[in-house]
């Protein structure tokens, strides 16, 4: 090499080092990996001495209390209405609308879940979460004040829209509060306690309906929501992503949120869930209405895929993101686990009320052997992941517990002893507690920080879809089993009468002389649904291997902001020219 070329090369190297030094001084490192992306805040005014300002002490505790209460309210709202439905339909004389009280909430929640990822990418998590929560509270207020069935359905729709962005907001805020290796413990606490909402919903709903009015199932959200808002609104929460000013984002919102993609995705999901919700109940599965909904959903979904390929990274759900093995594996694992949880939680009360004759209140109490181990296992597994660093083992062990627990519960009969009923539920609840939060940990450990809200939005959508599918499959299995088994055990009883009676009215629908045999058929029909739960556990065991075998306790390093400011872009361009 000539002396002139050597001098020129040295000058370029010197320029590059100087520019690189400038980046270090401004706390903008040039090299990063997807694993490192999850560990550092990107807002420059939220770091001191190049280190992130993680929350700690009383501030961290207050925010975690608020997020846990919010998560609890979300799950409580899913189950609290179930015991109030008879009183609601009696007041409004609206039995044909019964399915819509749950469907309206579920449809708006599931259809808008992925959109929340885009919104959290461009707007501050704290205020975005509060706005979503405010929408949920408005929906609850409308339900509490409802003067007609249609007004109640509108309120449930609005509440579902608000709920669509709350889980994503809680996870995004936790990602900004603490480093990656501490998040499993906090997620375990939040998810473990919030799961009590599923168990306490029938208890709370039954007590409020019996001793006050069904409207308090919705009024109760308002004072608790006000307390949560007061806890959060005055506390500064770090933002894990650099954000443009909100007014600037609003002016270009139509370019950032992919409204065509939102419409296509939401339309496909709504048609699919409507078909699942009303197929076999209001319309036969082979009716033109249900077939048309399934076909419309499939065609719309294919059109949405084509549009997403055209939009690439700017689409509602970037397909490149979904092609990453840890992402789709985490989504599949979370969907299977939560779908199994929803199904087993739905049919255990059917066994307690239909076969054992328990009241809705006592049925909720008998679910505690399932819920309490779930809470304890969720907290313990979160702490252990923080200490050990690996999360896949807990998913695998949890999947085994789910499979074994669901398999054992499938042996329930009218004569099953109390000790077995409790012990089998403990095994099942422990499995859910060990595995539920691990896909969330895997997602945070596998994608870049600027992709996290979108990835979490997709992840949170999966339980909505899988829960609807698996509960619907469970209903089909249960109904068909009853129609096959009742003639075998009680030939004189019309199986359609047993199916139509429901769990709470079963004893009044059949003659006392045949009741015992009908209860055996009823128990065996519930047992067959638990084969589905056990199968989900087996599938979870295999899908969990793809979530990424990574240690979350590795050394955490800063990352390059996803949305650099203009002067940062200019500096990077100078580095590129210097290298050339």
CSV table of N, CA and C in Angstrom, one decimal, residues 148-289:
chain,number,residue,atom,x,y,z
A,148,UNK,N,-82.0,-0.6,28.2
A,148,UNK,CA,-82.5,-1.5,27.3
A,148,UNK,C,-81.3,-2.5,27.0
A,149,UNK,N,-81.7,-3.6,26.3
A,149,UNK,CA,-80.7,-4.6,26.0
A,149,UNK,C,-79.7,-4.1,25.0
A,150,UNK,N,-80.2,-3.3,24.0
A,150,UNK,CA,-79.3,-2.8,23.0
A,150,UNK,C,-78.3,-1.8,23.6
A,151,UNK,N,-78.7,-1.0,24.6
A,151,UNK,CA,-77.8,-0.1,25.3
A,151,UNK,C,-76.7,-0.9,26.1
A,152,UNK,N,-77.1,-2.0,26.7
A,152,UNK,CA,-76.2,-2.9,27.4
A,152,UNK,C,-75.1,-3.5,26.4
A,153,UNK,N,-75.6,-3.9,25.2
A,153,UNK,CA,-74.7,-4.5,24.2
A,153,UNK,C,-73.7,-3.4,23.7
A,154,UNK,N,-74.2,-2.2,23.5
A,154,UNK,CA,-73.3,-1.1,23.2
A,154,UNK,C,-72.2,-0.9,24.2
A,155,UNK,N,-72.6,-0.9,25.5
A,155,UNK,CA,-71.7,-0.7,26.6
A,155,UNK,C,-70.7,-1.8,26.7
A,156,UNK,N,-71.1,-3.0,26.4
A,156,UNK,CA,-70.1,-4.1,26.4
A,156,UNK,C,-69.2,-4.0,25.3
A,157,UNK,N,-69.6,-3.5,24.1
A,157,UNK,CA,-68.7,-3.3,23.0
A,157,UNK,C,-67.7,-2.3,23.3
A,158,UNK,N,-68.1,-1.2,23.9
A,158,UNK,CA,-67.1,-0.1,24.2
A,158,UNK,C,-66.1,-0.6,25.3
A,159,UNK,N,-66.6,-1.3,26.3
A,159,UNK,CA,-65.7,-1.9,27.3
A,159,UNK,C,-64.7,-2.8,26.7
A,160,UNK,N,-65.1,-3.6,25.7
A,160,UNK,CA,-64.2,-4.5,25.0
A,160,UNK,C,-63.1,-3.7,24.3
A,161,UNK,N,-63.5,-2.6,23.6
A,161,UNK,CA,-62.6,-1.8,22.9
A,161,UNK,C,-61.5,-1.2,23.9
A,162,UNK,N,-62.0,-0.8,25.1
A,162,UNK,CA,-61.0,-0.3,26.1
A,162,UNK,C,-60.1,-1.4,26.6
A,163,UNK,N,-60.6,-2.6,26.8
A,163,UNK,CA,-59.8,-3.7,27.3
A,163,UNK,C,-58.8,-4.2,26.2
A,164,UNK,N,-59.0,-3.9,25.0
A,164,UNK,CA,-58.1,-4.4,23.9
A,164,UNK,C,-56.7,-3.9,24.0
A,165,UNK,N,-56.5,-2.7,24.7
A,165,UNK,CA,-55.2,-2.2,24.8
A,165,UNK,C,-54.6,-2.2,26.2
A,166,UNK,N,-55.3,-2.8,27.1
A,166,UNK,CA,-54.8,-2.7,28.5
A,166,UNK,C,-53.7,-3.8,28.8
A,167,UNK,N,-53.9,-5.0,28.4
A,167,UNK,CA,-52.8,-6.0,28.6
A,167,UNK,C,-51.5,-5.6,28.0
A,168,UNK,N,-51.5,-5.1,26.7
A,168,UNK,CA,-50.3,-4.6,26.1
A,168,UNK,C,-49.7,-3.5,26.8
A,169,UNK,N,-50.5,-2.5,27.3
A,169,UNK,CA,-50.0,-1.4,28.0
A,169,UNK,C,-49.3,-1.8,29.3
A,170,UNK,N,-49.9,-2.8,30.0
A,170,UNK,CA,-49.2,-3.2,31.3
A,170,UNK,C,-47.9,-3.8,31.0
A,171,UNK,N,-47.8,-4.7,30.0
A,171,UNK,CA,-46.5,-5.3,29.6
A,171,UNK,C,-45.5,-4.3,29.2
A,172,UNK,N,-45.9,-3.3,28.3
A,172,UNK,CA,-45.0,-2.3,27.8
A,172,UNK,C,-44.5,-1.4,28.9
A,173,UNK,N,-45.3,-1.1,29.9
A,173,UNK,CA,-44.9,-0.2,31.0
A,173,UNK,C,-43.9,-1.0,31.9
A,174,UNK,N,-44.1,-2.3,32.1
A,174,UNK,CA,-43.2,-3.1,32.9
A,174,UNK,C,-41.8,-3.2,32.2
A,175,UNK,N,-41.9,-3.2,30.9
A,175,UNK,CA,-40.6,-3.3,30.1
A,175,UNK,C,-39.8,-2.0,30.3
A,176,UNK,N,-40.5,-0.9,30.5
A,176,UNK,CA,-39.8,0.4,30.7
A,176,UNK,C,-39.4,0.7,32.2
A,177,UNK,N,-40.0,-0.1,33.1
A,177,UNK,CA,-39.7,0.1,34.5
A,177,UNK,C,-38.5,-0.6,35.1
A,178,UNK,N,-38.2,-1.8,34.6
A,178,UNK,CA,-37.2,-2.6,35.2
A,178,UNK,C,-36.4,-3.3,34.1
A,179,UNK,N,-35.2,-3.7,34.3
A,179,UNK,CA,-34.4,-4.5,33.3
A,179,UNK,C,-35.0,-5.8,33.0
A,180,UNK,N,-34.6,-6.4,31.9
A,180,UNK,CA,-35.2,-7.7,31.4
A,180,UNK,C,-35.2,-8.8,32.5
A,181,UNK,N,-34.1,-9.0,33.2
A,181,UNK,CA,-34.0,-10.1,34.1
A,181,UNK,C,-34.9,-10.0,35.3
A,182,UNK,N,-35.4,-8.8,35.6
A,182,UNK,CA,-36.3,-8.6,36.7
A,182,UNK,C,-37.8,-8.7,36.3
A,183,UNK,N,-38.1,-8.7,35.0
A,183,UNK,CA,-39.5,-8.6,34.6
A,183,UNK,C,-40.2,-9.9,34.8
A,184,UNK,N,-39.6,-11.1,34.7
A,184,UNK,CA,-40.5,-12.3,35.0
A,184,UNK,C,-41.1,-12.3,36.4
A,185,UNK,N,-40.4,-11.8,37.4
A,185,UNK,CA,-41.0,-11.8,38.8
A,185,UNK,C,-42.2,-10.9,38.8
A,186,UNK,N,-42.0,-9.7,38.2
A,186,UNK,CA,-43.2,-8.7,38.2
A,186,UNK,C,-44.3,-9.3,37.4
A,187,UNK,N,-44.0,-9.9,36.2
A,187,UNK,CA,-45.1,-10.4,35.4
A,187,UNK,C,-45.8,-11.6,36.2
A,188,UNK,N,-45.0,-12.4,36.9
A,188,UNK,CA,-45.6,-13.5,37.7
A,188,UNK,C,-46.6,-12.9,38.7
A,189,UNK,N,-46.2,-11.9,39.4
A,189,UNK,CA,-47.0,-11.3,40.5
A,189,UNK,C,-48.3,-10.7,39.8
A,190,UNK,N,-48.1,-10.0,38.8
A,190,UNK,CA,-49.3,-9.3,38.1
A,190,UNK,C,-50.3,-10.4,37.6
A,191,UNK,N,-49.7,-11.4,36.8
A,191,UNK,CA,-50.6,-12.3,36.2
A,191,UNK,C,-51.2,-13.3,37.2
A,192,UNK,N,-50.4,-13.7,38.2
A,192,UNK,CA,-50.9,-14.6,39.2
A,192,UNK,C,-52.1,-14.0,40.0
A,193,UNK,N,-51.9,-12.8,40.5
A,193,UNK,CA,-53.0,-12.2,41.2
A,193,UNK,C,-54.2,-11.9,40.3
A,194,UNK,N,-53.9,-11.4,39.1
A,194,UNK,CA,-55.1,-11.0,38.2
A,194,UNK,C,-55.9,-12.3,37.9
A,195,UNK,N,-55.3,-13.5,37.9
A,195,UNK,CA,-56.1,-14.7,37.5
A,195,UNK,C,-57.2,-14.9,38.6
A,196,UNK,N,-57.0,-14.3,39.8
A,196,UNK,CA,-58.1,-14.5,40.8
A,196,UNK,C,-59.4,-13.8,40.2
A,197,UNK,N,-59.3,-12.9,39.3
A,197,UNK,CA,-60.5,-12.3,38.7
A,197,UNK,C,-61.4,-13.4,38.0
A,198,UNK,N,-60.8,-14.4,37.4
A,198,UNK,CA,-61.6,-15.4,36.8
A,198,UNK,C,-62.4,-16.2,37.8
A,199,UNK,N,-61.7,-16.5,39.0
A,199,UNK,CA,-62.4,-17.3,40.0
A,199,UNK,C,-63.4,-16.5,40.8
A,200,UNK,N,-63.0,-15.3,41.1
A,200,UNK,CA,-63.9,-14.4,41.9
A,200,UNK,C,-65.0,-13.8,41.2
A,201,UNK,N,-65.0,-13.8,39.8
A,201,UNK,CA,-66.0,-13.2,39.0
A,201,UNK,C,-67.4,-13.8,39.4
A,202,UNK,N,-67.6,-15.1,39.3
A,202,UNK,CA,-68.9,-15.7,39.6
A,202,UNK,C,-69.3,-15.4,41.1
A,203,UNK,N,-68.3,-15.4,42.0
A,203,UNK,CA,-68.6,-15.1,43.4
A,203,UNK,C,-69.1,-13.7,43.5
A,204,UNK,N,-68.4,-12.7,43.0
A,204,UNK,CA,-68.7,-11.3,43.1
A,204,UNK,C,-70.1,-11.1,42.4
A,205,UNK,N,-70.2,-11.6,41.1
A,205,UNK,CA,-71.4,-11.4,40.4
A,205,UNK,C,-72.6,-12.0,41.0
A,206,UNK,N,-72.5,-13.2,41.6
A,206,UNK,CA,-73.6,-13.8,42.3
A,206,UNK,C,-74.0,-13.0,43.5
A,207,UNK,N,-73.0,-12.6,44.3
A,207,UNK,CA,-73.3,-11.8,45.5
A,207,UNK,C,-74.0,-10.5,45.2
A,208,UNK,N,-73.4,-9.8,44.2
A,208,UNK,CA,-74.0,-8.5,43.9
A,208,UNK,C,-75.4,-8.6,43.3
A,209,UNK,N,-75.6,-9.6,42.5
A,209,UNK,CA,-76.9,-9.8,41.9
A,209,UNK,C,-78.0,-10.2,42.9
A,210,UNK,N,-77.5,-11.0,43.9
A,210,UNK,CA,-78.5,-11.5,44.9
A,210,UNK,C,-78.8,-10.5,46.0
A,211,UNK,N,-77.8,-9.7,46.4
A,211,UNK,CA,-78.0,-8.8,47.5
A,211,UNK,C,-78.2,-7.3,47.1
A,212,UNK,N,-77.8,-6.9,45.9
A,212,UNK,CA,-78.1,-5.6,45.4
A,212,UNK,C,-78.8,-5.6,44.1
A,213,UNK,N,-78.1,-5.4,43.0
A,213,UNK,CA,-78.6,-5.5,41.7
A,213,UNK,C,-77.5,-5.8,40.7
A,214,UNK,N,-77.9,-6.4,39.6
A,214,UNK,CA,-76.8,-6.8,38.6
A,214,UNK,C,-76.0,-5.6,38.1
A,215,UNK,N,-76.6,-4.4,38.2
A,215,UNK,CA,-75.9,-3.2,37.7
A,215,UNK,C,-74.6,-3.0,38.5
A,216,UNK,N,-74.5,-3.5,39.7
A,216,UNK,CA,-73.3,-3.3,40.5
A,216,UNK,C,-72.1,-4.1,39.9
A,217,UNK,N,-72.4,-5.1,39.1
A,217,UNK,CA,-71.3,-5.8,38.4
A,217,UNK,C,-70.5,-4.9,37.5
A,218,UNK,N,-71.1,-3.7,37.1
A,218,UNK,CA,-70.5,-2.7,36.3
A,218,UNK,C,-70.1,-1.5,37.1
A,219,UNK,N,-71.0,-1.1,38.0
A,219,UNK,CA,-70.7,0.0,38.9
A,219,UNK,C,-69.4,-0.2,39.6
A,220,UNK,N,-69.1,-1.4,40.0
A,220,UNK,CA,-67.9,-1.7,40.8
A,220,UNK,C,-66.6,-1.3,40.1
A,221,UNK,N,-66.6,-1.2,38.8
A,221,UNK,CA,-65.4,-0.9,38.1
A,221,UNK,C,-65.0,0.6,38.2
A,222,UNK,N,-66.0,1.5,38.5
A,222,UNK,CA,-65.8,2.9,38.5
A,222,UNK,C,-65.0,3.4,39.6
A,223,UNK,N,-65.4,3.1,40.9
A,223,UNK,CA,-64.5,3.6,42.0
A,223,UNK,C,-63.1,3.0,42.0
A,224,UNK,N,-63.1,1.7,41.7
A,224,UNK,CA,-61.7,1.1,41.7
A,224,UNK,C,-60.9,1.7,40.6
A,225,UNK,N,-61.5,1.9,39.4
A,225,UNK,CA,-60.8,2.6,38.3
A,225,UNK,C,-60.3,4.0,38.7
A,226,UNK,N,-61.1,4.7,39.4
A,226,UNK,CA,-60.6,6.1,39.9
A,226,UNK,C,-59.4,6.0,40.8
A,227,UNK,N,-59.4,5.0,41.6
A,227,UNK,CA,-58.2,4.8,42.5
A,227,UNK,C,-57.0,4.5,41.7
A,228,UNK,N,-57.1,3.6,40.7
A,228,UNK,CA,-56.0,3.2,39.8
A,228,UNK,C,-55.5,4.5,39.1
A,229,UNK,N,-56.4,5.3,38.5
A,229,UNK,CA,-56.0,6.5,37.8
A,229,UNK,C,-55.2,7.4,38.7
A,230,UNK,N,-55.6,7.6,39.9
A,230,UNK,CA,-54.9,8.5,40.9
A,230,UNK,C,-53.5,7.9,41.2
A,231,UNK,N,-53.4,6.6,41.3
A,231,UNK,CA,-52.1,6.0,41.6
A,231,UNK,C,-51.1,6.3,40.4
A,232,UNK,N,-51.6,6.3,39.2
A,232,UNK,CA,-50.7,6.3,38.0
A,232,UNK,C,-50.5,7.7,37.5
A,233,UNK,N,-51.5,8.6,37.5
A,233,UNK,CA,-51.5,9.8,36.7
A,233,UNK,C,-50.4,10.8,37.2
A,234,UNK,N,-50.0,10.8,38.5
A,234,UNK,CA,-49.0,11.7,39.0
A,234,UNK,C,-47.6,11.2,39.1
A,235,UNK,N,-47.4,9.9,38.6
A,235,UNK,CA,-46.1,9.3,38.7
A,235,UNK,C,-45.5,9.3,37.3
A,236,UNK,N,-44.2,9.6,37.2
A,236,UNK,CA,-43.5,9.6,36.0
A,236,UNK,C,-43.0,8.2,35.7
A,237,UNK,N,-43.5,7.7,34.6
A,237,UNK,CA,-43.1,6.3,34.2
A,237,UNK,C,-42.2,6.4,33.0
A,238,UNK,N,-41.0,5.8,33.1
A,238,UNK,CA,-40.1,5.8,31.9
A,238,UNK,C,-40.7,5.2,30.7
A,239,UNK,N,-40.4,5.8,29.5
A,239,UNK,CA,-40.9,5.4,28.2
A,239,UNK,C,-39.7,4.6,27.6
A,240,UNK,N,-40.0,3.3,27.2
A,240,UNK,CA,-38.9,2.5,26.7
A,240,UNK,C,-38.6,2.8,25.2
A,241,UNK,N,-39.3,3.7,24.6
A,241,UNK,CA,-39.0,4.0,23.2
A,241,UNK,C,-39.0,5.5,23.0
A,242,UNK,N,-38.2,6.0,22.1
A,242,UNK,CA,-38.2,7.4,21.7
A,242,UNK,C,-39.5,7.7,20.9
A,243,UNK,N,-40.2,8.7,21.3
A,243,UNK,CA,-41.5,9.1,20.6
A,243,UNK,C,-41.4,10.5,20.1
A,244,UNK,N,-42.0,10.6,18.9
A,244,UNK,CA,-42.2,11.9,18.3
A,244,UNK,C,-43.3,12.6,19.1
A,245,UNK,N,-43.4,14.0,19.1
A,245,UNK,CA,-44.5,14.6,19.8
A,245,UNK,C,-45.9,14.1,19.3
A,246,UNK,N,-46.8,14.0,20.3
A,246,UNK,CA,-48.1,13.4,20.0
A,246,UNK,C,-48.8,14.2,18.8
A,247,UNK,N,-48.7,15.5,18.8
A,247,UNK,CA,-49.4,16.3,17.7
A,247,UNK,C,-48.8,15.9,16.4
A,248,UNK,N,-47.5,15.7,16.3
A,248,UNK,CA,-46.8,15.3,15.1
A,248,UNK,C,-47.3,14.0,14.6
A,249,UNK,N,-47.4,13.1,15.5
A,249,UNK,CA,-47.9,11.7,15.2
A,249,UNK,C,-49.4,11.8,14.7
A,250,UNK,N,-50.2,12.6,15.4
A,250,UNK,CA,-51.6,12.7,15.0
A,250,UNK,C,-51.8,13.2,13.5
A,251,UNK,N,-50.9,14.1,13.1
A,251,UNK,CA,-51.0,14.6,11.8
A,251,UNK,C,-50.7,13.6,10.7
A,252,UNK,N,-49.9,12.6,11.1
A,252,UNK,CA,-49.5,11.5,10.1
A,252,UNK,C,-50.1,10.1,10.5
A,253,UNK,N,-51.1,10.2,11.3
A,253,UNK,CA,-51.6,8.9,11.9
A,253,UNK,C,-52.1,7.9,10.9
A,254,UNK,N,-52.7,8.5,9.8
A,254,UNK,CA,-53.2,7.6,8.7
A,254,UNK,C,-52.1,6.8,8.1
A,255,UNK,N,-50.9,7.3,8.1
A,255,UNK,CA,-49.7,6.6,7.5
A,255,UNK,C,-49.1,5.6,8.5
A,256,UNK,N,-49.3,5.8,9.8
A,256,UNK,CA,-48.6,5.0,10.8
A,256,UNK,C,-49.4,3.8,11.2
A,257,UNK,N,-50.7,3.9,11.2
A,257,UNK,CA,-51.6,2.9,11.8
A,257,UNK,C,-52.1,1.9,10.8
A,258,UNK,N,-52.0,2.1,9.5
A,258,UNK,CA,-52.5,1.1,8.5
A,258,UNK,C,-53.9,0.8,8.8
A,259,UNK,N,-54.8,1.8,8.5
A,259,UNK,CA,-56.2,1.6,8.8
A,259,UNK,C,-56.9,0.6,7.9
A,260,UNK,N,-56.3,0.5,6.7
A,260,UNK,CA,-56.9,-0.6,5.8
A,260,UNK,C,-56.6,-2.0,6.3
A,261,UNK,N,-55.4,-2.1,6.8
A,261,UNK,CA,-55.0,-3.4,7.5
A,261,UNK,C,-55.8,-3.6,8.7
A,262,UNK,N,-56.1,-2.6,9.5
A,262,UNK,CA,-57.0,-2.8,10.7
A,262,UNK,C,-58.4,-3.2,10.3
A,263,UNK,N,-58.9,-2.6,9.3
A,263,UNK,CA,-60.3,-3.0,8.8
A,263,UNK,C,-60.3,-4.4,8.3
A,264,UNK,N,-59.3,-4.8,7.5
A,264,UNK,CA,-59.3,-6.1,7.0
A,264,UNK,C,-59.1,-7.2,8.1
A,265,UNK,N,-58.2,-6.9,9.0
A,265,UNK,CA,-58.0,-7.9,10.1
A,265,UNK,C,-59.2,-8.0,11.0
A,266,UNK,N,-59.7,-6.8,11.4
A,266,UNK,CA,-60.9,-6.8,12.3
A,266,UNK,C,-62.1,-7.5,11.6
A,267,UNK,N,-62.3,-7.2,10.3
A,267,UNK,CA,-63.4,-7.9,9.7
A,267,UNK,C,-63.3,-9.4,9.6
A,268,UNK,N,-62.1,-9.8,9.4
A,268,UNK,CA,-61.9,-11.3,9.3
A,268,UNK,C,-62.1,-11.9,10.7
A,269,UNK,N,-61.6,-11.3,11.7
A,269,UNK,CA,-61.8,-11.8,13.1
A,269,UNK,C,-63.2,-11.8,13.5
A,270,UNK,N,-63.9,-10.7,13.3
A,270,UNK,CA,-65.3,-10.6,13.7
A,270,UNK,C,-66.2,-11.6,13.0
A,271,UNK,N,-66.0,-11.8,11.7
A,271,UNK,CA,-66.8,-12.9,11.1
A,271,UNK,C,-66.5,-14.3,11.6
A,272,UNK,N,-65.2,-14.5,11.9
A,272,UNK,CA,-64.8,-15.8,12.4
A,272,UNK,C,-65.5,-16.1,13.8
A,273,UNK,N,-65.3,-15.1,14.7
A,273,UNK,CA,-65.9,-15.2,16.0
A,273,UNK,C,-67.4,-15.3,16.1
A,274,UNK,N,-68.0,-14.5,15.1
A,274,UNK,CA,-69.5,-14.6,15.1
A,274,UNK,C,-69.9,-16.0,14.7
A,275,UNK,N,-69.2,-16.6,13.7
A,275,UNK,CA,-69.5,-18.0,13.3
A,275,UNK,C,-69.3,-19.0,14.5
A,276,UNK,N,-68.2,-18.8,15.2
A,276,UNK,CA,-68.0,-19.7,16.4
A,276,UNK,C,-69.0,-19.4,17.5
A,277,UNK,N,-69.3,-18.2,17.7
A,277,UNK,CA,-70.2,-17.8,18.8
A,277,UNK,C,-71.7,-18.4,18.6
A,278,UNK,N,-72.2,-18.3,17.4
A,278,UNK,CA,-73.6,-18.7,17.1
A,278,UNK,C,-73.7,-20.0,16.4
A,279,UNK,N,-72.6,-20.6,15.9
A,279,UNK,CA,-72.7,-21.9,15.2
A,279,UNK,C,-73.2,-23.0,16.2
A,280,UNK,N,-74.2,-23.7,15.8
A,280,UNK,CA,-74.7,-24.8,16.7
A,280,UNK,C,-75.6,-24.3,17.8
A,281,UNK,N,-75.7,-23.0,18.0
A,281,UNK,CA,-76.6,-22.4,19.0
A,281,UNK,C,-77.8,-21.7,18.4
A,282,UNK,N,-77.5,-20.6,17.7
A,282,UNK,CA,-78.6,-19.9,17.1
A,282,UNK,C,-78.8,-20.4,15.7
A,283,UNK,N,-77.7,-20.8,15.0
A,283,UNK,CA,-77.8,-21.3,13.6
A,283,UNK,C,-77.1,-22.7,13.6
A,284,UNK,N,-77.6,-23.6,12.8
A,284,UNK,CA,-76.9,-24.9,12.6
A,284,UNK,C,-75.6,-24.6,11.9
A,285,UNK,N,-74.6,-25.5,12.2
A,285,UNK,CA,-73.3,-25.3,11.6
A,285,UNK,C,-73.3,-25.4,10.1
A,286,UNK,N,-74.2,-26.1,9.5
A,286,UNK,CA,-74.3,-26.2,8.0
A,286,UNK,C,-75.2,-25.2,7.4
A,287,UNK,N,-75.7,-24.2,8.2
A,287,UNK,CA,-76.6,-23.2,7.7
A,287,UNK,C,-75.8,-22.2,6.8
A,288,UNK,N,-76.5,-21.6,5.8
A,288,UNK,CA,-75.9,-20.6,4.9
A,288,UNK,C,-75.2,-19.4,5.7
A,289,UNK,N,-75.8,-19.1,6.8
A,289,UNK,CA,-75.3,-17.9,7.6
A,289,UNK,C,-73.9,-18.3,8.1
